Coordinates of C-alpha atoms in Angstrom, one line a residue:
M1 CA 39.5 75.0 -38.5
A2 CA 39.1 75.1 -34.7
R3 CA 35.5 76.3 -35.1
I4 CA 34.6 73.3 -37.4
T5 CA 36.1 70.9 -34.8
T6 CA 34.0 72.4 -32.1
Q7 CA 30.8 72.0 -34.1
Q8 CA 31.6 68.4 -34.9
E9 CA 32.2 67.7 -31.3
K10 CA 28.9 69.3 -30.4
W11 CA 27.2 67.2 -33.1
L12 CA 28.8 64.0 -32.0
A13 CA 28.0 64.8 -28.4
Y14 CA 24.4 65.4 -29.3
K15 CA 24.2 62.2 -31.3
F16 CA 25.7 60.2 -28.5
F17 CA 23.3 61.7 -26.0
S18 CA 20.3 61.0 -28.3
E19 CA 21.4 57.4 -28.7
K20 CA 21.7 57.0 -24.9
V21 CA 18.3 58.5 -24.4
A22 CA 16.8 56.2 -27.0
I23 CA 18.5 53.2 -25.3
F24 CA 17.1 54.3 -21.9
D25 CA 13.7 54.8 -23.4
R26 CA 13.8 51.4 -25.0
A27 CA 14.8 49.8 -21.7
D28 CA 12.0 51.5 -20.0
V29 CA 9.6 50.4 -22.6
L30 CA 10.8 46.8 -22.4
R31 CA 10.7 46.9 -18.6
E32 CA 7.2 48.3 -18.7
N33 CA 6.2 45.7 -21.2
A34 CA 7.7 43.0 -19.1
E35 CA 5.8 44.3 -16.0
A36 CA 2.6 44.4 -18.1
V37 CA 3.1 40.8 -19.3
F38 CA 3.9 39.6 -15.8
A39 CA 0.9 41.5 -14.5
A40 CA -1.3 39.8 -17.1
C41 CA 0.2 36.4 -16.2
D42 CA -0.3 37.1 -12.5
A43 CA -3.9 38.2 -13.2
A44 CA -4.4 35.0 -15.2
H45 CA -3.0 33.0 -12.3
G46 CA -5.3 34.7 -10.0
R47 CA -8.3 34.0 -12.2
W48 CA -7.3 30.3 -12.6
A49 CA -6.7 30.0 -8.9
K50 CA -10.1 31.4 -8.2
L51 CA -11.7 28.8 -10.5
L52 CA -9.8 26.1 -8.7
G53 CA -11.0 27.6 -5.4
V54 CA -14.6 27.5 -6.5
R55 CA -14.2 23.8 -7.3
A56 CA -12.1 23.0 -4.1
V57 CA -14.9 20.9 -2.6
L58 CA -15.5 18.9 -5.8
H59 CA -12.0 18.1 -6.9
P60 CA -11.0 15.7 -4.1
R61 CA -14.1 13.6 -4.9
L62 CA -13.1 13.1 -8.5
R63 CA -11.7 9.9 -9.9
L64 CA -8.0 9.9 -10.4
V65 CA -8.2 10.2 -14.2
E66 CA -10.6 13.2 -13.9
F67 CA -8.4 15.0 -11.3
L68 CA -5.3 14.4 -13.4
S69 CA -6.9 16.1 -16.4
I70 CA -7.3 19.2 -14.2
Y71 CA -4.0 18.9 -12.5
N72 CA -2.0 18.4 -15.8
I73 CA -3.7 21.2 -17.7
T74 CA -3.0 23.5 -14.7
Q75 CA 0.6 22.5 -14.7
E76 CA 0.9 23.2 -18.4
F77 CA -0.7 26.6 -17.9
I78 CA 1.6 27.4 -15.1
T79 CA 4.7 26.4 -17.1
A80 CA 3.6 28.4 -20.1
T81 CA 2.7 31.6 -18.2
E82 CA 5.9 31.4 -16.1
K83 CA 8.0 31.2 -19.3
I84 CA 6.2 34.2 -20.8
G85 CA 6.0 36.2 -17.6
G86 CA 9.5 35.4 -16.5
R87 CA 8.6 34.8 -12.9
L88 CA 7.3 31.9 -10.8
G89 CA 3.6 31.7 -10.0
Y90 CA 3.9 30.9 -6.3
S91 CA 0.2 31.5 -5.6
I92 CA -1.3 29.2 -8.2
R93 CA 1.3 26.5 -7.5
G94 CA 0.4 26.6 -3.8
T95 CA -3.3 26.4 -4.6
M96 CA -2.8 23.4 -6.9
Q97 CA -0.5 21.6 -4.4
S98 CA -3.0 22.1 -1.6
Q99 CA -5.8 20.7 -3.8
A100 CA -3.6 17.7 -4.8
K101 CA -3.0 17.0 -1.1
A102 CA -6.7 17.4 -0.3
F103 CA -7.4 14.9 -3.1
I104 CA -5.0 12.3 -1.6
D105 CA -6.5 12.9 1.9
F106 CA -10.0 12.4 0.7
Q107 CA -9.2 9.3 -1.4
H108 CA -7.4 7.8 1.6
E109 CA -10.2 8.4 4.0
M110 CA -12.7 6.9 1.5
R111 CA -10.5 3.8 1.2
M112 CA -10.1 3.5 4.9
T113 CA -13.8 3.6 5.4
K114 CA -14.3 1.1 2.6
I115 CA -11.7 -1.4 3.9
R116 CA -13.1 -1.1 7.4
A117 CA -16.6 -2.0 6.1
V118 CA -15.2 -4.8 4.0
L119 CA -13.3 -6.4 6.9
D120 CA -16.3 -6.1 9.2
Q121 CA -18.5 -7.8 6.6
E122 CA -15.9 -10.4 5.6
M123 CA -17.1 -14.0 6.0
W124 CA -13.6 -15.5 5.4
V125 CA -14.6 -17.6 2.5
E126 CA -12.1 -18.4 -0.2
V127 CA -12.7 -16.6 -3.5
D128 CA -11.5 -17.0 -7.1
V129 CA -8.9 -14.5 -8.3
P130 CA -9.7 -12.5 -11.5
D131 CA -6.8 -12.1 -13.9
E132 CA -6.9 -8.3 -13.2
F133 CA -5.4 -8.9 -9.8
Q134 CA -2.7 -11.2 -11.1
A135 CA -1.8 -8.5 -13.5
I136 CA -1.3 -6.0 -10.6
V137 CA 1.1 -8.4 -8.9
A138 CA 2.9 -9.0 -12.2
S139 CA 3.4 -5.3 -12.7
L140 CA 5.1 -5.1 -9.3
F141 CA 7.7 -7.8 -10.0
Y142 CA 8.4 -6.9 -13.5
S143 CA 8.5 -3.1 -13.0
E144 CA 5.8 -2.4 -15.5
P145 CA 3.9 0.9 -15.3
L146 CA 1.5 0.6 -12.4
I147 CA -1.5 2.2 -14.0
S148 CA -4.6 0.6 -12.9
E149 CA -7.3 0.0 -15.4
G150 CA -9.5 2.4 -13.5
L151 CA -7.7 5.2 -15.4
N152 CA -9.3 4.2 -18.6
D153 CA -12.4 6.1 -19.7
N154 CA -14.2 2.8 -20.2
Q155 CA -13.7 1.9 -16.6
G156 CA -17.0 0.1 -16.2
E157 CA -16.2 -2.3 -19.1
T158 CA -12.6 -3.1 -18.2
T159 CA -12.2 -3.3 -14.5
T160 CA -13.4 -5.4 -11.7
S161 CA -15.3 -3.4 -9.1
Y162 CA -15.0 -3.9 -5.4
D163 CA -18.4 -5.6 -5.5
D164 CA -17.3 -8.1 -8.1
V165 CA -14.3 -9.3 -6.1
A166 CA -16.4 -11.7 -3.9
T167 CA -16.4 -14.8 -6.0
S168 CA -16.5 -17.9 -3.9
N169 CA -14.3 -20.9 -4.8
D170 CA -16.6 -23.9 -4.8
D171 CA -13.6 -26.3 -5.1
S172 CA -12.3 -25.2 -1.7
L173 CA -15.5 -26.3 0.1
V174 CA -15.5 -29.6 1.9
T175 CA -18.0 -32.0 0.4
D176 CA -17.7 -35.2 2.4
T177 CA -20.2 -35.6 5.3
E178 CA -17.5 -36.1 7.8
A179 CA -15.7 -32.9 7.0
Q180 CA -18.9 -30.9 6.9
N181 CA -19.9 -32.2 10.4
A182 CA -16.5 -31.4 11.7
E183 CA -16.7 -27.8 10.2
Q184 CA -19.9 -27.3 12.1
T185 CA -18.1 -28.3 15.3
P186 CA -14.8 -26.6 14.6
V187 CA -11.4 -27.9 15.7
G188 CA -10.5 -26.2 18.9
M189 CA -14.0 -25.5 20.1
N190 CA -16.1 -27.7 22.4
S191 CA -19.7 -26.8 23.3
A192 CA -19.2 -27.6 26.9
E193 CA -15.7 -26.6 27.8
V194 CA -13.3 -25.6 25.1
S195 CA -14.1 -22.6 23.0
L196 CA -12.0 -20.5 20.7
Q197 CA -14.1 -17.6 21.7
N198 CA -12.8 -18.0 25.3
S199 CA -9.2 -19.0 24.4
V200 CA -8.4 -15.7 22.8
Q201 CA -9.2 -12.2 24.2
K202 CA -12.0 -10.4 22.3
K203 CA -11.2 -6.7 22.3
S204 CA -12.8 -5.8 19.0
T205 CA -15.9 -3.8 18.8
P206 CA -18.4 -3.6 16.0
S207 CA -17.6 -1.1 13.4
T208 CA -19.9 -1.0 10.5
E209 CA -19.3 2.5 9.3
A210 CA -20.0 2.9 5.6
T211 CA -21.6 5.8 3.7
E212 CA -24.0 5.2 0.9
N213 CA -21.3 5.9 -1.6
N214 CA -18.8 3.6 0.0
K215 CA -20.9 0.4 0.4
V216 CA -19.2 -2.8 -0.5
T217 CA -20.4 -6.4 -0.9
A218 CA -18.6 -9.1 1.2
A219 CA -18.4 -12.8 0.4
T220 CA -22.0 -14.0 0.8
P221 CA -23.9 -16.9 -0.6
S222 CA -24.7 -14.8 -3.6
A223 CA -21.0 -15.0 -4.5
Q224 CA -21.7 -18.0 -6.8
S225 CA -24.0 -15.9 -9.0
K226 CA -21.4 -13.1 -9.1
N227 CA -18.8 -15.7 -10.1
H228 CA -21.1 -16.8 -12.9
N229 CA -21.7 -13.3 -14.0
M230 CA -18.0 -12.5 -14.2
K231 CA -17.3 -15.6 -16.3
E232 CA -20.1 -14.4 -18.6
R233 CA -18.4 -11.1 -19.1
G234 CA -15.3 -13.0 -20.2
K235 CA -13.1 -12.5 -17.2
S236 CA -11.0 -15.6 -16.5
T237 CA -10.2 -16.5 -12.9
S238 CA -7.8 -18.7 -11.0
Q239 CA -8.0 -20.4 -7.6
T240 CA -4.8 -18.7 -6.2
L241 CA -3.0 -15.5 -6.6
S242 CA 0.6 -16.1 -7.6
C243 CA 3.4 -13.9 -6.1
G244 CA 7.0 -14.7 -6.7
G245 CA 6.1 -18.2 -7.9
V246 CA 4.1 -19.0 -4.8
G247 CA 0.3 -19.3 -4.9
Y248 CA -1.9 -17.8 -2.2
H249 CA -5.5 -18.5 -1.4
M250 CA -7.4 -15.3 -1.1
V251 CA -10.5 -13.9 0.5
N252 CA -12.6 -10.9 -0.5
C253 CA -10.8 -8.3 1.7
G254 CA -7.4 -9.3 0.5
L255 CA -8.2 -8.7 -3.1
I256 CA -9.8 -5.4 -2.3
L257 CA -6.7 -4.3 -0.4
L258 CA -4.5 -5.2 -3.4
K259 CA -6.7 -3.2 -5.7
M260 CA -6.5 -0.2 -3.3
L261 CA -2.7 -0.5 -3.1
S262 CA -2.5 -0.4 -6.9
E263 CA -4.5 2.8 -6.8
Y264 CA -2.2 4.4 -4.2
M265 CA 0.7 3.5 -6.5
D266 CA -1.1 5.2 -9.4
M267 CA -1.4 8.4 -7.2
N268 CA 2.3 8.1 -6.3
N269 CA 3.2 7.8 -10.0
F270 CA 1.1 10.7 -11.3
L271 CA 1.5 13.1 -8.3
P272 CA 5.2 12.7 -7.6
T273 CA 5.5 15.9 -5.6
L274 CA 3.2 14.3 -3.0
S275 CA 5.0 10.9 -3.0
S276 CA 5.9 11.1 0.7
E277 CA 2.2 11.8 1.6
V278 CA 1.2 8.7 -0.4
V279 CA 3.7 6.5 1.4
H280 CA 2.3 7.6 4.7
R281 CA -1.2 6.7 3.6
V282 CA 0.0 3.3 2.4
V283 CA 1.6 2.6 5.7
E284 CA -1.5 3.6 7.6
I285 CA -3.9 1.4 5.6
L286 CA -1.5 -1.6 5.8
K287 CA -1.3 -1.1 9.6
F288 CA -5.1 -0.9 9.9
F289 CA -5.6 -4.0 7.7
N290 CA -3.2 -6.1 9.8
T291 CA -4.5 -4.9 13.2
R292 CA -8.2 -5.3 12.3
T293 CA -7.6 -8.8 10.8
C294 CA -5.9 -9.8 14.0
Q295 CA -8.8 -8.5 16.0
L296 CA -11.4 -10.3 13.9
I297 CA -9.6 -13.7 13.6
L298 CA -7.2 -14.2 16.6
G299 CA -9.4 -11.9 18.7
A300 CA -12.6 -13.6 17.5
G301 CA -14.2 -10.2 16.7
A302 CA -15.7 -11.7 13.5
M303 CA -18.1 -13.6 15.7
Q304 CA -19.6 -10.2 16.7
V305 CA -19.4 -8.0 13.6
S306 CA -19.6 -10.6 10.8
G307 CA -22.0 -13.0 12.4
L308 CA -19.6 -16.0 12.2
K309 CA -20.7 -18.8 14.6
S310 CA -17.1 -19.7 15.4
I311 CA -13.5 -19.2 14.2
T312 CA -12.5 -22.4 12.5
S313 CA -9.2 -23.7 11.4
K314 CA -10.2 -22.9 7.8
H315 CA -10.7 -19.2 8.8
L316 CA -7.3 -19.2 10.5
A317 CA -5.6 -20.8 7.4
L318 CA -7.1 -18.2 5.0
A319 CA -6.2 -15.3 7.3
S320 CA -2.6 -16.7 7.3
Q321 CA -2.6 -16.8 3.5
V322 CA -3.8 -13.2 3.1
I323 CA -1.4 -11.9 5.7
G324 CA 1.4 -13.9 4.1
F325 CA 0.6 -12.5 0.7
V326 CA 0.6 -8.9 1.9
Y327 CA 3.9 -9.5 3.6
A328 CA 5.3 -11.0 0.4
I329 CA 4.4 -7.9 -1.8
I330 CA 5.5 -5.2 0.7
P331 CA 9.1 -5.1 -0.5
E332 CA 8.0 -4.6 -4.1
I333 CA 5.5 -2.0 -3.1
R334 CA 8.2 -0.2 -1.1
R335 CA 10.6 -0.3 -4.1
V336 CA 8.0 1.2 -6.5
L337 CA 6.8 3.9 -4.1
F338 CA 10.3 5.0 -3.2
L339 CA 11.2 5.7 -6.8
K340 CA 9.5 9.1 -6.3
V341 CA 10.3 9.9 -2.7
P342 CA 12.9 12.6 -2.1
E343 CA 16.2 11.4 -0.7
A344 CA 15.9 13.4 2.4
R345 CA 12.6 11.6 3.4
K346 CA 13.6 8.1 2.4
A347 CA 15.3 7.0 5.7
L348 CA 12.3 7.8 7.9
L349 CA 9.7 6.3 5.5
L350 CA 11.8 3.2 5.0
S351 CA 11.9 2.5 8.8
E352 CA 8.1 2.9 8.9
I353 CA 7.3 0.5 6.1
D354 CA 9.8 -2.0 7.4
R355 CA 8.1 -2.0 10.8
V356 CA 4.8 -2.7 9.1
A357 CA 6.4 -5.7 7.3
Q358 CA 7.7 -7.1 10.5
D359 CA 4.2 -6.7 12.1
Y360 CA 2.8 -8.8 9.3
K361 CA 5.4 -11.5 9.7
V362 CA 4.8 -11.8 13.5
H363 CA 1.0 -11.9 12.9
Q364 CA 1.4 -14.8 10.5
E365 CA 3.5 -16.7 13.1
E366 CA 0.8 -16.1 15.7
I367 CA -1.8 -17.6 13.5
L368 CA 0.3 -20.8 13.0
T369 CA 0.9 -20.9 16.7
K370 CA -2.9 -20.6 17.3
L371 CA -3.5 -23.6 15.1
V372 CA -1.0 -25.6 17.2
Q373 CA -2.8 -24.4 20.3
I374 CA -6.1 -25.6 19.0
M375 CA -4.9 -29.1 18.7
R376 CA -3.3 -28.9 22.1
E377 CA -6.6 -27.9 23.6
R378 CA -8.4 -30.7 21.8
L379 CA -5.9 -33.2 23.1
F380 CA -6.3 -32.0 26.7
H381 CA -10.0 -32.1 26.3
H382 CA -9.9 -35.8 25.3
L383 CA -7.3 -36.7 27.9
R384 CA -9.6 -35.4 30.7
G385 CA -11.9 -38.3 29.9
L386 CA -9.1 -40.9 30.3
P387 CA -9.8 -41.9 34.0
Q388 CA -13.4 -42.9 33.1
L389 CA -12.1 -44.8 30.1
V390 CA -9.6 -46.8 32.2
E391 CA -12.4 -47.9 34.5
S392 CA -14.2 -49.4 31.5
W393 CA -10.9 -51.0 30.4
N394 CA -10.5 -52.9 33.7
R395 CA -13.9 -54.6 33.4
P396 CA -13.4 -58.4 33.0
V397 CA -15.3 -58.8 29.7
D398 CA -13.7 -57.3 26.5
T399 CA -16.4 -57.3 23.9
D400 CA -15.1 -54.4 21.8
S401 CA -12.1 -55.1 19.6
Q402 CA -11.9 -51.5 18.3
P403 CA -9.9 -48.6 19.8
S404 CA -11.6 -46.4 22.3
L405 CA -13.9 -43.6 21.2
I406 CA -11.4 -41.1 22.7
A407 CA -8.6 -42.3 20.5
Q408 CA -10.8 -42.5 17.4
T409 CA -12.1 -39.0 17.8
L410 CA -8.7 -37.6 18.5
V411 CA -7.2 -39.2 15.4
K412 CA -10.2 -38.1 13.3
E413 CA -9.8 -34.5 14.4
V414 CA -6.0 -34.5 13.7
N415 CA -6.6 -35.9 10.3
Y416 CA -9.3 -33.4 9.6
L417 CA -7.1 -30.5 10.6
Q418 CA -4.2 -31.8 8.5
R419 CA -6.5 -32.2 5.5
I420 CA -8.1 -28.8 5.8
L421 CA -4.8 -27.0 6.3
S422 CA -3.0 -28.9 3.5
R423 CA -5.6 -27.6 1.1
T424 CA -4.9 -24.0 2.0
L425 CA -1.5 -23.5 3.7
H426 CA 2.0 -23.8 2.1
E427 CA 4.1 -26.8 2.8
A428 CA 6.5 -24.8 5.0
D429 CA 3.5 -23.7 7.1
I430 CA 2.3 -27.2 7.4
H431 CA 5.7 -28.4 8.7
A432 CA 5.8 -25.4 11.1
I433 CA 2.5 -26.7 12.6
F434 CA 3.2 -30.4 12.6
S435 CA 6.9 -31.2 12.4
I436 CA 9.1 -28.2 13.1
Y437 CA 9.6 -26.4 16.4
F438 CA 7.7 -23.2 16.3
G439 CA 7.8 -20.9 19.3
V440 CA 5.8 -17.9 20.4
Y441 CA 8.1 -15.0 20.9
V442 CA 5.7 -12.1 21.2
V443 CA 2.7 -10.9 23.2
P444 CA -0.4 -11.3 21.1
C445 CA -1.0 -8.1 19.2
Y446 CA -4.7 -8.0 19.6
Y447 CA -4.3 -7.2 23.3
F448 CA -2.7 -3.8 22.6
G449 CA -3.8 -2.5 19.3
V450 CA -2.1 -0.9 16.3
H451 CA 1.5 -0.7 17.5
A452 CA 1.4 -3.9 19.6
V453 CA 3.5 -6.1 17.4
S454 CA 6.3 -3.6 17.1
L455 CA 6.2 -3.0 20.8
A456 CA 6.3 -6.8 21.4
C457 CA 9.3 -7.2 19.2
F458 CA 11.1 -4.4 21.0
I459 CA 10.3 -6.0 24.4
W460 CA 11.5 -9.3 23.1
E461 CA 14.9 -7.8 22.0
M462 CA 15.3 -6.1 25.4
L463 CA 14.5 -9.4 27.2
L464 CA 17.0 -11.3 25.1
Q465 CA 19.8 -8.9 26.1
S466 CA 18.9 -9.0 29.8
C467 CA 18.7 -12.8 29.8
N468 CA 21.9 -13.4 27.8
G469 CA 20.2 -15.2 25.0
K470 CA 17.0 -16.8 23.7
D471 CA 17.5 -20.1 25.5
A472 CA 17.8 -18.5 28.9
L473 CA 14.7 -16.4 28.3
W474 CA 12.8 -19.4 26.9
N475 CA 13.5 -21.5 30.0
N476 CA 12.6 -18.7 32.4
L477 CA 9.5 -17.1 30.8
Y478 CA 7.9 -19.3 28.2
E479 CA 6.7 -22.8 27.6
P480 CA 7.4 -23.6 23.9
A481 CA 4.5 -23.8 21.6
K482 CA 5.7 -27.1 20.1
Q483 CA 4.5 -28.7 17.0
V484 CA 1.6 -31.2 17.1
V485 CA 3.8 -34.2 16.8
I486 CA 5.9 -33.3 19.9
I487 CA 2.9 -32.3 21.9
F488 CA 1.1 -35.6 21.2
H489 CA 4.2 -37.7 22.0
K490 CA 4.8 -35.9 25.3
E491 CA 1.3 -35.4 26.6
I492 CA -0.2 -38.8 25.6
S493 CA 2.8 -40.7 26.9
E494 CA 2.7 -38.9 30.2
A495 CA -1.1 -39.4 30.5
F496 CA -0.8 -43.1 29.7
S497 CA 2.1 -43.5 32.2
W498 CA -0.4 -42.8 35.0
V499 CA -2.9 -45.4 33.8
E500 CA -3.3 -48.3 36.2
I501 CA -3.7 -51.5 34.3
S502 CA -5.2 -54.4 36.3
S503 CA -6.0 -57.0 33.6
P504 CA -4.8 -58.3 30.3
Q505 CA -7.9 -57.0 28.7
A506 CA -7.1 -53.5 29.8
K507 CA -3.5 -53.9 28.6
G508 CA -4.8 -54.9 25.1
R509 CA -7.2 -52.0 25.0
L510 CA -4.4 -49.6 25.9
H511 CA -2.2 -51.2 23.2
R512 CA -4.9 -50.7 20.5
D513 CA -5.3 -47.0 21.4
I514 CA -1.5 -46.4 21.3
M515 CA -1.1 -48.1 18.0
L516 CA -4.0 -46.1 16.4
I517 CA -2.5 -42.8 17.7
L518 CA 1.0 -43.7 16.5
G519 CA -0.4 -44.5 13.1
C520 CA -1.9 -41.0 13.0
I521 CA 1.4 -39.5 14.1
R522 CA 3.3 -41.4 11.4
S523 CA 1.0 -39.9 8.8
L524 CA 1.7 -36.4 9.8
P525 CA 4.5 -34.4 8.0
S526 CA 7.9 -35.4 9.2
G527 CA 10.9 -33.0 9.3
S528 CA 13.4 -35.9 9.6
L529 CA 13.6 -39.6 10.3
S530 CA 14.8 -41.0 13.6
E531 CA 17.9 -43.3 13.9
S532 CA 15.5 -46.2 13.5
G533 CA 14.2 -44.8 10.2
I534 CA 10.7 -44.3 11.6
P535 CA 9.1 -41.0 10.9
N536 CA 8.0 -38.8 13.8
W537 CA 9.5 -41.2 16.4
G538 CA 9.1 -39.9 19.9
Q539 CA 8.2 -40.5 23.6
L540 CA 5.0 -42.5 22.8
D541 CA 7.1 -45.0 20.9
E542 CA 9.4 -45.3 23.9
F543 CA 6.5 -45.8 26.2
L544 CA 5.1 -48.5 23.9
Q545 CA 8.4 -50.3 24.1
E546 CA 8.6 -50.1 27.8
R547 CA 5.0 -51.3 28.5
F548 CA 4.6 -53.7 25.6
D549 CA 8.1 -54.9 24.8
S550 CA 7.1 -58.2 23.4
E551 CA 4.2 -56.8 21.3
A552 CA 6.4 -53.9 20.0
G553 CA 9.0 -56.4 19.0

């Protein structure tokens, strides 16, 4: 009995040992198989990465839809092989990520070159807005997928190219002879003394860099035929670009910038792992557009690089509209872009894009201030001829029953400025120029370059603290850039107060001039009525009452 038990134990021990050996053998086989599968997947990754490396120079130059086809199929391959092999493919992931970053870098440099060329060729002529651009803005505010039509295979049939953007708006052109003549001699520019070219510092230099592949067409006289061709293709247009219920008059470069921003948002949407890189590029192109526009318009650089004979009030108004539009869409662009940005990077990137938005706001205020300055310079130019005018007034014979040429020309220029600006600017901007106090709080940004506006805002805040408030700083450092109505009341009344009237004829001539100028002032936008109920009442009215009490009554 004991012998049988011993044999059974031996048999059971042998069976147990055999099973363990089989298990170990099976584990070894599985481990070897797993290693073989991983080695195969790793070899496949290496082969794929080698193919990507061979095409490394070509991939960044592809259109987004073409690059995405390679990027997406690579990601699917990586996911499938990692699931089969059981390990992450760090090598191929790094290769694909570096090529995606190279793609963004190349696309950004291409767009920077293109927008630089567009700005340098910009003639600052108002253009019609194709519906494609209105759709881009609508997608921002209604959170629709920001997929530009350029991702479609039929891109040539469905999208507006950069060259097609320059469609001039004929309705915006001044047709009456008076306005045309005034446009040729722009407000704020006199052939002998006053020149916008001399009133602002010109620090811009010609920059016409554009490769053969990046050539663009600016708004030129051929824009009318382009507009006709677009309508023939069935693309409807409008005169303004609506954003948040507000219409903006646009120029060629503004529409191209909007198109580029939509393409950046496409890259941000389809390459979410590089969202932070895309945001940096958007900030850079927005900064460049703002700074270069300031150099070209406020800095008068367009007279050198674009061939403009002068910077007119119309150019300033259109620049204000474009800058104002970009400022209006920056919050929506920020919201869309930051949907993909990692939380750890959001704070820094938010501060960068908010600084850019502030730069645009200050730039627009500077343009409006420049328009006020233009009328101030024109007023001073006319008042310099007042002594000679008074000499003719004191002559005994009064054969002319009309106001003086100085008064007529001044009123004509003010009315022309108001008419031109009213066609382009928003009502709030018109009031800022004519009937609301509007101060210059910063150093002009074109003096210092890209970071000037942010620097100026910082300096302004520091000065406010050191001077215990804006009023103290204002009184100590700056003379307010007042609106046109206040400037006219103050300067004209002071100039007329020094006039020596020696005859009733001279007194009548002075009265005629004052009444003509006051009539012009009354027609300007009024922020509020005076106690007497008269719009834009001011110092000139008081001067009229003092000098001509009986006539004024």
